[in-house]
Amino acid sequence: MSNARNPKEKPLTVEQRLQQTADELQERIRYYSENEEGQEEVRQTVYQAGRVIGGAASLVWTIAKSVTGCMARKACDYYEAGQQAKDGNYKAAGKKIAEMQVRRAKGVAQTAATAAGTVYNGVKAACTEDTEAAKKFRRGLRNCAVIGGTILVASEAVDAIEADGDGDAAEPARTAEAFGDDGGTTTDDSALPDADGAVDLLPTTDIDDMPGVEDGMLLDDSPNNLAELAEAGEFHGTHHISEVVRSQDARLDFLAQHDLERIPTGWELHHVVPLSEGGADTPDNMVLLRAEDHDWITTQHRIFYGWPGPEYWQAAD
């Protein structure tokens, strides 16, 4: 049907147009106030608006908490590393800096995994109408928004702090680089045991009793657990052995004790007290670590024992 105006029809006056608008508004009010269908529309509109506002507020609050937590943790770590370096405890300062780098690397990996999972669930939901995938997709989008917002705000805050700072926060990083080159021979950690040149050394604490270790594997690789496991392999007064021979029988005994036929993919066998420093090649000096955790502990031992460089790493553990 055409809505074209009849040429003979007299145009409405301003008063008539106002009256027509008022009548339509009154009819709309009556529909929403007296008609059940209209009332349901109002309830749904209010509900959806509340969800949008609540979701936005929750997202902003989550980002704010995440940014505050990241900034506070970074500030505390830098301060602690700086104090340790100032006191001459370069080994502990190096561990703190290394923990921060490990945490950053894990965060990047987790972010990539979250983004990839979100894309996968979005494609799955679009192609199969899978309601569960759609829910995961929405949660993934929210998580990506939180991560992106946190990175954006935190990076701007860090840039501002470092631009206006007096350089103290950068000192631990420079210190870590310095003692990474000379082997970290300076330490005042007198609480560590003294080997006095002995061999077949074992950790002073049973490995299975160490935090995060279950069935011969470091399952909880938190920074504190990694640092404690690294320290368990550190002895004063050891004599470095440049060439070591590993026992295949000891490795098989270790696997048998933990009902394993082989070392799981992505894991590596680690001698808590390094063989190159007199550690025992026996199952009670062995633990399974993820490859990245093994690399981190080996780096700490390189700093502590003063190993010259990467060419010694394979012989060291």
mmCIF file of C-alpha atoms in Angstrom:
data_model
loop_
_atom_site.group_PDB
_atom_site.id
_atom_site.type_symbol
_atom_site.label_atom_id
_atom_site.label_comp_id
_atom_site.label_asym_id
_atom_site.label_seq_id
_atom_site.Cartn_x
_atom_site.Cartn_y
_atom_site.Cartn_z
ATOM 1 C CA MET A 1 0.000 0.000 0.000
ATOM 2 C CA SER A 2 1.365 3.420 -0.912
ATOM 3 C CA ASN A 3 1.880 5.975 1.849
ATOM 4 C CA ALA A 4 1.863 8.878 -0.581
ATOM 5 C CA ARG A 5 -0.230 11.829 0.594
ATOM 6 C CA ASN A 6 -3.466 12.526 -1.305
ATOM 7 C CA PRO A 7 -3.030 15.861 -3.081
ATOM 8 C CA LYS A 8 -6.566 16.830 -2.118
ATOM 9 C CA GLU A 9 -6.006 15.977 1.548
ATOM 10 C CA LYS A 10 -5.673 19.043 3.714
ATOM 11 C CA PRO A 11 -2.342 19.129 5.606
ATOM 12 C CA LEU A 12 -2.530 18.804 9.371
ATOM 13 C CA THR A 13 -2.107 21.838 11.514
ATOM 14 C CA VAL A 14 0.480 22.006 14.262
ATOM 15 C CA GLU A 15 -2.204 21.441 16.926
ATOM 16 C CA GLN A 16 -3.480 18.373 15.073
ATOM 17 C CA ARG A 17 0.008 16.900 14.775
ATOM 18 C CA LEU A 18 0.590 17.427 18.490
ATOM 19 C CA GLN A 19 -2.732 15.800 19.286
ATOM 20 C CA GLN A 20 -1.889 12.846 17.004
ATOM 21 C CA THR A 21 1.476 12.380 18.731
ATOM 22 C CA ALA A 22 -0.154 12.598 22.151
ATOM 23 C CA ASP A 23 -2.742 9.971 21.169
ATOM 24 C CA GLU A 24 -0.002 7.613 19.919
ATOM 25 C CA LEU A 25 1.987 8.120 23.120
ATOM 26 C CA GLN A 26 -1.058 7.467 25.267
ATOM 27 C CA GLU A 27 -1.792 4.297 23.316
ATOM 28 C CA ARG A 28 1.815 3.151 23.781
ATOM 29 C CA ILE A 29 1.634 3.841 27.530
ATOM 30 C CA ARG A 30 -1.622 1.929 27.793
ATOM 31 C CA TYR A 31 -0.015 -0.998 25.902
ATOM 32 C CA TYR A 32 2.953 -1.190 28.261
ATOM 33 C CA SER A 33 0.932 -0.644 31.443
ATOM 34 C CA GLU A 34 -2.204 -2.697 30.829
ATOM 35 C CA ASN A 35 -1.244 -5.350 28.281
ATOM 36 C CA GLU A 36 0.592 -8.428 29.566
ATOM 37 C CA GLU A 37 2.664 -8.680 26.407
ATOM 38 C CA GLY A 38 3.715 -5.050 26.761
ATOM 39 C CA GLN A 39 4.599 -5.515 30.398
ATOM 40 C CA GLU A 40 6.750 -8.519 29.501
ATOM 41 C CA GLU A 41 8.577 -6.405 26.902
ATOM 42 C CA VAL A 42 9.322 -3.808 29.584
ATOM 43 C CA ARG A 43 10.659 -6.465 31.974
ATOM 44 C CA GLN A 44 12.888 -7.974 29.296
ATOM 45 C CA THR A 45 14.211 -4.550 28.281
ATOM 46 C CA VAL A 46 15.029 -3.620 31.884
ATOM 47 C CA TYR A 47 16.638 -7.020 32.460
ATOM 48 C CA GLN A 48 18.823 -6.777 29.355
ATOM 49 C CA ALA A 49 19.835 -3.209 30.191
ATOM 50 C CA GLY A 50 20.757 -4.317 33.709
ATOM 51 C CA ARG A 51 22.877 -7.162 32.348
ATOM 52 C CA VAL A 52 24.732 -4.832 29.992
ATOM 53 C CA ILE A 53 25.401 -2.275 32.727
ATOM 54 C CA GLY A 54 26.342 -4.947 35.252
ATOM 55 C CA GLY A 55 28.626 -6.699 32.780
ATOM 56 C CA ALA A 56 30.386 -3.462 31.876
ATOM 57 C CA ALA A 57 30.859 -2.555 35.545
ATOM 58 C CA SER A 58 32.169 -6.039 36.330
ATOM 59 C CA LEU A 59 34.617 -5.878 33.420
ATOM 60 C CA VAL A 60 35.962 -2.475 34.498
ATOM 61 C CA TRP A 61 36.283 -3.655 38.108
ATOM 62 C CA THR A 62 38.100 -6.837 37.057
ATOM 63 C CA ILE A 63 40.558 -4.875 34.911
ATOM 64 C CA ALA A 64 41.140 -2.399 37.741
ATOM 65 C CA LYS A 65 41.873 -5.215 40.217
ATOM 66 C CA SER A 66 44.155 -6.957 37.729
ATOM 67 C CA VAL A 67 46.114 -3.784 36.959
ATOM 68 C CA THR A 68 46.458 -2.913 40.653
ATOM 69 C CA GLY A 69 47.629 -6.434 41.475
ATOM 70 C CA CYS A 70 50.157 -6.501 38.619
ATOM 71 C CA MET A 71 51.593 -3.119 39.521
ATOM 72 C CA ALA A 72 51.805 -3.925 43.232
ATOM 73 C CA ARG A 73 53.467 -7.286 42.607
ATOM 74 C CA LYS A 74 55.973 -5.812 40.175
ATOM 75 C CA ALA A 75 56.827 -2.972 42.551
ATOM 76 C CA CYS A 76 57.308 -5.392 45.461
ATOM 77 C CA ASP A 77 59.506 -7.708 43.371
ATOM 78 C CA TYR A 78 61.689 -4.847 42.160
ATOM 79 C CA TYR A 79 62.015 -3.476 45.679
ATOM 80 C CA GLU A 80 62.903 -6.863 47.128
ATOM 81 C CA ALA A 81 65.476 -7.565 44.393
ATOM 82 C CA GLY A 82 66.970 -4.110 44.874
ATOM 83 C CA GLN A 83 67.302 -4.586 48.621
ATOM 84 C CA GLN A 84 68.920 -8.018 48.154
ATOM 85 C CA ALA A 85 71.412 -6.609 45.652
ATOM 86 C CA LYS A 86 72.149 -3.674 47.956
ATOM 87 C CA ASP A 87 72.890 -6.123 50.785
ATOM 88 C CA GLY A 88 75.277 -8.068 48.538
ATOM 89 C CA ASN A 89 72.985 -11.095 48.183
ATOM 90 C CA TYR A 90 73.255 -11.188 44.397
ATOM 91 C CA LYS A 91 72.139 -14.816 44.116
ATOM 92 C CA ALA A 92 68.785 -14.086 45.740
ATOM 93 C CA ALA A 93 68.349 -10.935 43.647
ATOM 94 C CA GLY A 94 69.053 -12.935 40.505
ATOM 95 C CA LYS A 95 66.457 -15.525 41.502
ATOM 96 C CA LYS A 96 63.871 -12.798 41.986
ATOM 97 C CA ILE A 97 64.567 -11.295 38.556
ATOM 98 C CA ALA A 98 64.478 -14.752 36.962
ATOM 99 C CA GLU A 99 61.142 -15.512 38.674
ATOM 100 C CA MET A 100 59.698 -12.351 37.155
ATOM 101 C CA GLN A 101 60.857 -13.380 33.684
ATOM 102 C CA VAL A 102 59.406 -16.884 34.092
ATOM 103 C CA ARG A 103 56.095 -15.418 35.234
ATOM 104 C CA ARG A 104 56.041 -13.062 32.249
ATOM 105 C CA ALA A 105 56.743 -15.906 29.803
ATOM 106 C CA LYS A 106 53.967 -18.022 31.328
ATOM 107 C CA GLY A 107 51.587 -15.075 31.066
ATOM 108 C CA VAL A 108 52.335 -14.634 27.372
ATOM 109 C CA ALA A 109 51.776 -18.344 26.745
ATOM 110 C CA GLN A 110 48.492 -18.313 28.667
ATOM 111 C CA THR A 111 47.307 -15.237 26.756
ATOM 112 C CA ALA A 112 48.025 -16.911 23.429
ATOM 113 C CA ALA A 113 46.219 -20.075 24.557
ATOM 114 C CA THR A 114 43.180 -18.037 25.674
ATOM 115 C CA ALA A 115 42.991 -16.169 22.363
ATOM 116 C CA ALA A 116 43.353 -19.375 20.339
ATOM 117 C CA GLY A 117 40.674 -21.124 22.399
ATOM 118 C CA THR A 118 38.299 -18.182 21.954
ATOM 119 C CA VAL A 119 38.726 -18.211 18.178
ATOM 120 C CA TYR A 120 38.180 -21.978 18.070
ATOM 121 C CA ASN A 121 34.989 -21.807 20.159
ATOM 122 C CA GLY A 122 33.694 -18.886 18.068
ATOM 123 C CA VAL A 123 34.131 -20.829 14.834
ATOM 124 C CA LYS A 124 32.618 -23.963 16.390
ATOM 125 C CA ALA A 125 29.590 -22.057 17.680
ATOM 126 C CA ALA A 126 29.022 -20.388 14.299
ATOM 127 C CA CYS A 127 29.303 -23.611 12.312
ATOM 128 C CA THR A 128 27.514 -26.090 14.601
ATOM 129 C CA GLU A 129 25.236 -23.943 16.791
ATOM 130 C CA ASP A 130 26.865 -25.585 19.805
ATOM 131 C CA THR A 131 25.474 -23.741 22.850
ATOM 132 C CA GLU A 132 28.340 -24.841 25.104
ATOM 133 C CA ALA A 133 30.889 -23.548 22.596
ATOM 134 C CA ALA A 134 28.952 -20.274 22.431
ATOM 135 C CA LYS A 135 29.174 -19.927 26.221
ATOM 136 C CA LYS A 136 32.905 -20.635 26.135
ATOM 137 C CA PHE A 137 33.276 -18.114 23.310
ATOM 138 C CA ARG A 138 31.582 -15.381 25.359
ATOM 139 C CA ARG A 139 33.730 -16.193 28.394
ATOM 140 C CA GLY A 140 36.820 -16.180 26.196
ATOM 141 C CA LEU A 141 35.949 -12.765 24.771
ATOM 142 C CA ARG A 142 35.573 -11.414 28.290
ATOM 143 C CA ASN A 143 38.904 -12.891 29.352
ATOM 144 C CA CYS A 144 40.612 -11.444 26.272
ATOM 145 C CA ALA A 145 39.093 -8.056 27.092
ATOM 146 C CA VAL A 146 40.396 -8.261 30.655
ATOM 147 C CA ILE A 147 43.867 -9.309 29.482
ATOM 148 C CA GLY A 148 43.988 -6.614 26.807
ATOM 149 C CA GLY A 149 42.750 -3.910 29.156
ATOM 150 C CA THR A 150 45.197 -4.929 31.860
ATOM 151 C CA ILE A 151 48.165 -4.934 29.464
ATOM 152 C CA LEU A 152 47.173 -1.568 27.992
ATOM 153 C CA VAL A 153 46.649 0.216 31.316
ATOM 154 C CA ALA A 154 49.552 -1.452 33.135
ATOM 155 C CA SER A 155 52.032 -0.783 30.324
ATOM 156 C CA GLU A 156 51.087 2.892 30.252
ATOM 157 C CA ALA A 157 51.483 3.104 34.036
ATOM 158 C CA VAL A 158 54.859 1.346 33.966
ATOM 159 C CA ASP A 159 56.115 3.662 31.208
ATOM 160 C CA ALA A 160 55.051 6.676 33.232
ATOM 161 C CA ILE A 161 56.704 5.398 36.418
ATOM 162 C CA GLU A 162 59.963 4.456 34.679
ATOM 163 C CA ALA A 163 60.068 7.780 32.809
ATOM 164 C CA ASP A 164 59.719 9.780 36.039
ATOM 165 C CA GLY A 165 61.764 7.457 38.269
ATOM 166 C CA ASP A 166 65.278 7.983 39.557
ATOM 167 C CA GLY A 167 66.649 4.718 38.097
ATOM 168 C CA ASP A 168 66.637 2.654 41.281
ATOM 169 C CA ALA A 169 64.239 0.085 39.858
ATOM 170 C CA ALA A 170 66.566 -0.662 36.977
ATOM 171 C CA GLU A 171 69.484 -1.469 39.256
ATOM 172 C CA PRO A 172 68.467 -5.092 40.030
ATOM 173 C CA ALA A 173 68.240 -5.892 36.319
ATOM 174 C CA ARG A 174 71.711 -4.495 35.670
ATOM 175 C CA THR A 175 73.018 -6.367 38.692
ATOM 176 C CA ALA A 176 71.517 -9.627 37.425
ATOM 177 C CA GLU A 177 73.201 -9.164 34.055
ATOM 178 C CA ALA A 178 76.506 -8.441 35.750
ATOM 179 C CA PHE A 179 76.654 -11.499 37.962
ATOM 180 C CA GLY A 180 75.234 -13.644 35.136
ATOM 181 C CA ASP A 181 78.509 -13.063 33.321
ATOM 182 C CA ASP A 182 80.942 -13.637 36.149
ATOM 183 C CA GLY A 183 79.235 -16.706 37.566
ATOM 184 C CA GLY A 184 77.784 -15.155 40.731
ATOM 185 C CA THR A 185 80.604 -16.283 43.010
ATOM 186 C CA THR A 186 79.829 -13.582 45.579
ATOM 187 C CA THR A 187 77.216 -14.744 48.086
ATOM 188 C CA ASP A 188 76.575 -14.419 51.786
ATOM 189 C CA ASP A 189 74.156 -17.326 51.973
ATOM 190 C CA SER A 190 75.886 -19.047 54.881
ATOM 191 C CA ALA A 191 72.834 -21.182 55.650
ATOM 192 C CA LEU A 192 73.638 -23.539 52.768
ATOM 193 C CA PRO A 193 75.447 -26.801 53.631
ATOM 194 C CA ASP A 194 79.174 -27.214 53.111
ATOM 195 C CA ALA A 195 80.209 -30.232 51.005
ATOM 196 C CA ASP A 196 83.907 -29.890 51.862
ATOM 197 C CA GLY A 197 84.806 -31.594 48.588
ATOM 198 C CA ALA A 198 82.662 -34.674 49.212
ATOM 199 C CA VAL A 199 80.936 -36.651 46.452
ATOM 200 C CA ASP A 200 77.657 -38.587 46.148
ATOM 201 C CA LEU A 201 75.875 -35.636 47.707
ATOM 202 C CA LEU A 202 72.123 -35.761 48.346
ATOM 203 C CA PRO A 203 69.660 -32.970 49.172
ATOM 204 C CA THR A 204 69.286 -32.352 52.900
ATOM 205 C CA THR A 205 65.498 -32.672 52.456
ATOM 206 C CA ASP A 206 63.827 -35.711 50.906
ATOM 207 C CA ILE A 207 62.741 -34.724 47.408
ATOM 208 C CA ASP A 208 59.239 -36.163 47.781
ATOM 209 C CA ASP A 209 58.757 -33.916 50.834
ATOM 210 C CA MET A 210 59.558 -30.743 48.897
ATOM 211 C CA PRO A 211 56.620 -28.443 48.063
ATOM 212 C CA GLY A 212 55.059 -29.085 44.664
ATOM 213 C CA VAL A 213 56.650 -32.538 44.193
ATOM 214 C CA GLU A 214 54.352 -35.536 43.798
ATOM 215 C CA ASP A 215 55.371 -39.007 42.609
ATOM 216 C CA GLY A 216 58.798 -37.788 41.568
ATOM 217 C CA MET A 217 57.461 -34.870 39.464
ATOM 218 C CA LEU A 218 57.378 -31.147 40.214
ATOM 219 C CA LEU A 219 53.692 -30.617 39.419
ATOM 220 C CA ASP A 220 53.335 -27.231 41.119
ATOM 221 C CA ASP A 221 56.108 -25.139 39.570
ATOM 222 C CA SER A 222 55.341 -21.884 41.350
ATOM 223 C CA PRO A 223 58.296 -19.470 41.641
ATOM 224 C CA ASN A 224 58.727 -20.273 45.343
ATOM 225 C CA ASN A 225 58.751 -24.029 44.728
ATOM 226 C CA LEU A 226 61.251 -23.658 41.881
ATOM 227 C CA ALA A 227 63.518 -21.487 44.019
ATOM 228 C CA GLU A 228 63.405 -23.971 46.906
ATOM 229 C CA LEU A 229 64.204 -26.909 44.633
ATOM 230 C CA ALA A 230 67.126 -25.002 43.092
ATOM 231 C CA GLU A 231 68.481 -24.131 46.535
ATOM 232 C CA ALA A 232 68.253 -27.786 47.611
ATOM 233 C CA GLY A 233 70.983 -28.524 45.066
ATOM 234 C CA GLU A 234 73.374 -25.817 46.237
ATOM 235 C CA PHE A 235 76.354 -26.702 48.447
ATOM 236 C CA HIS A 236 79.396 -24.678 49.414
ATOM 237 C CA GLY A 237 82.834 -26.258 49.085
ATOM 238 C CA THR A 238 82.160 -28.582 46.132
ATOM 239 C CA HIS A 239 84.808 -29.604 43.601
ATOM 240 C CA HIS A 240 83.673 -29.160 40.002
ATOM 241 C CA ILE A 241 83.820 -32.288 37.811
ATOM 242 C CA SER A 242 84.173 -31.409 34.137
ATOM 243 C CA GLU A 243 83.159 -34.834 32.819
ATOM 244 C CA VAL A 244 80.407 -36.928 34.376
ATOM 245 C CA VAL A 245 79.003 -40.358 33.479
ATOM 246 C CA ARG A 246 75.310 -41.007 34.023
ATOM 247 C CA SER A 247 73.999 -44.370 35.123
ATOM 248 C CA GLN A 248 71.255 -45.765 32.905
ATOM 249 C CA ASP A 249 70.396 -48.279 35.647
ATOM 250 C CA ALA A 250 69.813 -45.449 38.159
ATOM 251 C CA ARG A 251 67.480 -43.737 35.689
ATOM 252 C CA LEU A 252 65.501 -46.961 35.185
ATOM 253 C CA ASP A 253 65.324 -47.520 38.946
ATOM 254 C CA PHE A 254 63.920 -44.015 39.397
ATOM 255 C CA LEU A 255 61.253 -44.569 36.743
ATOM 256 C CA ALA A 256 60.345 -47.957 38.211
ATOM 257 C CA GLN A 257 59.938 -46.472 41.704
ATOM 258 C CA HIS A 258 57.317 -44.094 40.306
ATOM 259 C CA ASP A 259 55.564 -46.629 38.033
ATOM 260 C CA LEU A 260 56.792 -44.988 34.839
ATOM 261 C CA GLU A 261 57.975 -46.798 31.727
ATOM 262 C CA ARG A 262 59.591 -43.711 30.228
ATOM 263 C CA ILE A 263 60.007 -40.011 30.860
ATOM 264 C CA PRO A 264 56.755 -38.226 29.852
ATOM 265 C CA THR A 265 56.825 -35.945 26.817
ATOM 266 C CA GLY A 266 57.846 -32.411 27.740
ATOM 267 C CA TRP A 267 59.565 -33.496 30.962
ATOM 268 C CA GLU A 268 63.254 -33.988 31.738
ATOM 269 C CA LEU A 269 65.193 -35.858 34.416
ATOM 270 C CA HIS A 270 66.961 -33.487 36.801
ATOM 271 C CA HIS A 271 69.619 -34.245 39.422
ATOM 272 C CA VAL A 272 68.788 -31.972 42.356
ATOM 273 C CA VAL A 273 72.441 -31.785 43.428
ATOM 274 C CA PRO A 274 74.312 -31.425 40.092
ATOM 275 C CA LEU A 275 76.470 -34.380 39.104
ATOM 276 C CA SER A 276 79.220 -31.954 38.127
ATOM 277 C CA GLU A 277 79.372 -30.730 41.735
ATOM 278 C CA GLY A 278 79.507 -34.194 43.308
ATOM 279 C CA GLY A 279 75.792 -35.011 43.340
ATOM 280 C CA ALA A 280 74.818 -38.666 43.640
ATOM 281 C CA ASP A 281 73.612 -40.428 40.498
ATOM 282 C CA THR A 282 70.881 -42.257 42.421
ATOM 283 C CA PRO A 283 67.056 -42.125 42.381
ATOM 284 C CA ASP A 284 66.932 -40.147 45.664
ATOM 285 C CA ASN A 285 68.729 -37.272 43.881
ATOM 286 C CA MET A 286 66.377 -37.264 40.864
ATOM 287 C CA VAL A 287 63.154 -35.475 40.009
ATOM 288 C CA LEU A 288 61.216 -34.858 36.785
ATOM 289 C CA LEU A 289 60.852 -31.244 35.666
ATOM 290 C CA ARG A 290 59.191 -29.530 32.753
ATOM 291 C CA ALA A 291 61.795 -28.472 30.200
ATOM 292 C CA GLU A 292 61.451 -24.741 30.917
ATOM 293 C CA ASP A 293 61.703 -25.331 34.678
ATOM 294 C CA HIS A 294 64.805 -27.470 34.150
ATOM 295 C CA ASP A 295 66.410 -24.647 32.167
ATOM 296 C CA TRP A 296 65.574 -22.127 34.892
ATOM 297 C CA ILE A 297 67.090 -24.207 37.716
ATOM 298 C CA THR A 298 70.181 -24.933 35.614
ATOM 299 C CA THR A 299 70.627 -21.180 35.146
ATOM 300 C CA GLN A 300 70.415 -20.652 38.925
ATOM 301 C CA HIS A 301 73.054 -23.329 39.480
ATOM 302 C CA ARG A 302 75.259 -21.744 36.842
ATOM 303 C CA ILE A 303 75.055 -18.479 38.792
ATOM 304 C CA PHE A 304 75.701 -20.144 42.149
ATOM 305 C CA TYR A 305 78.531 -22.476 41.127
ATOM 306 C CA GLY A 306 80.140 -20.085 38.634
ATOM 307 C CA TRP A 307 79.926 -22.370 35.604
ATOM 308 C CA PRO A 308 81.639 -20.595 32.686
ATOM 309 C CA GLY A 309 78.829 -20.861 30.142
ATOM 310 C CA PRO A 310 76.190 -22.897 28.293
ATOM 311 C CA GLU A 311 78.722 -25.496 27.173
ATOM 312 C CA TYR A 312 78.748 -26.785 30.781
ATOM 313 C CA TRP A 313 74.984 -27.045 31.206
ATOM 314 C CA GLN A 314 74.553 -30.542 29.876
ATOM 315 C CA ALA A 315 77.307 -31.878 32.133
ATOM 316 C CA ALA A 316 76.017 -29.918 35.093
ATOM 317 C CA ASP A 317 72.644 -31.474 35.818
#
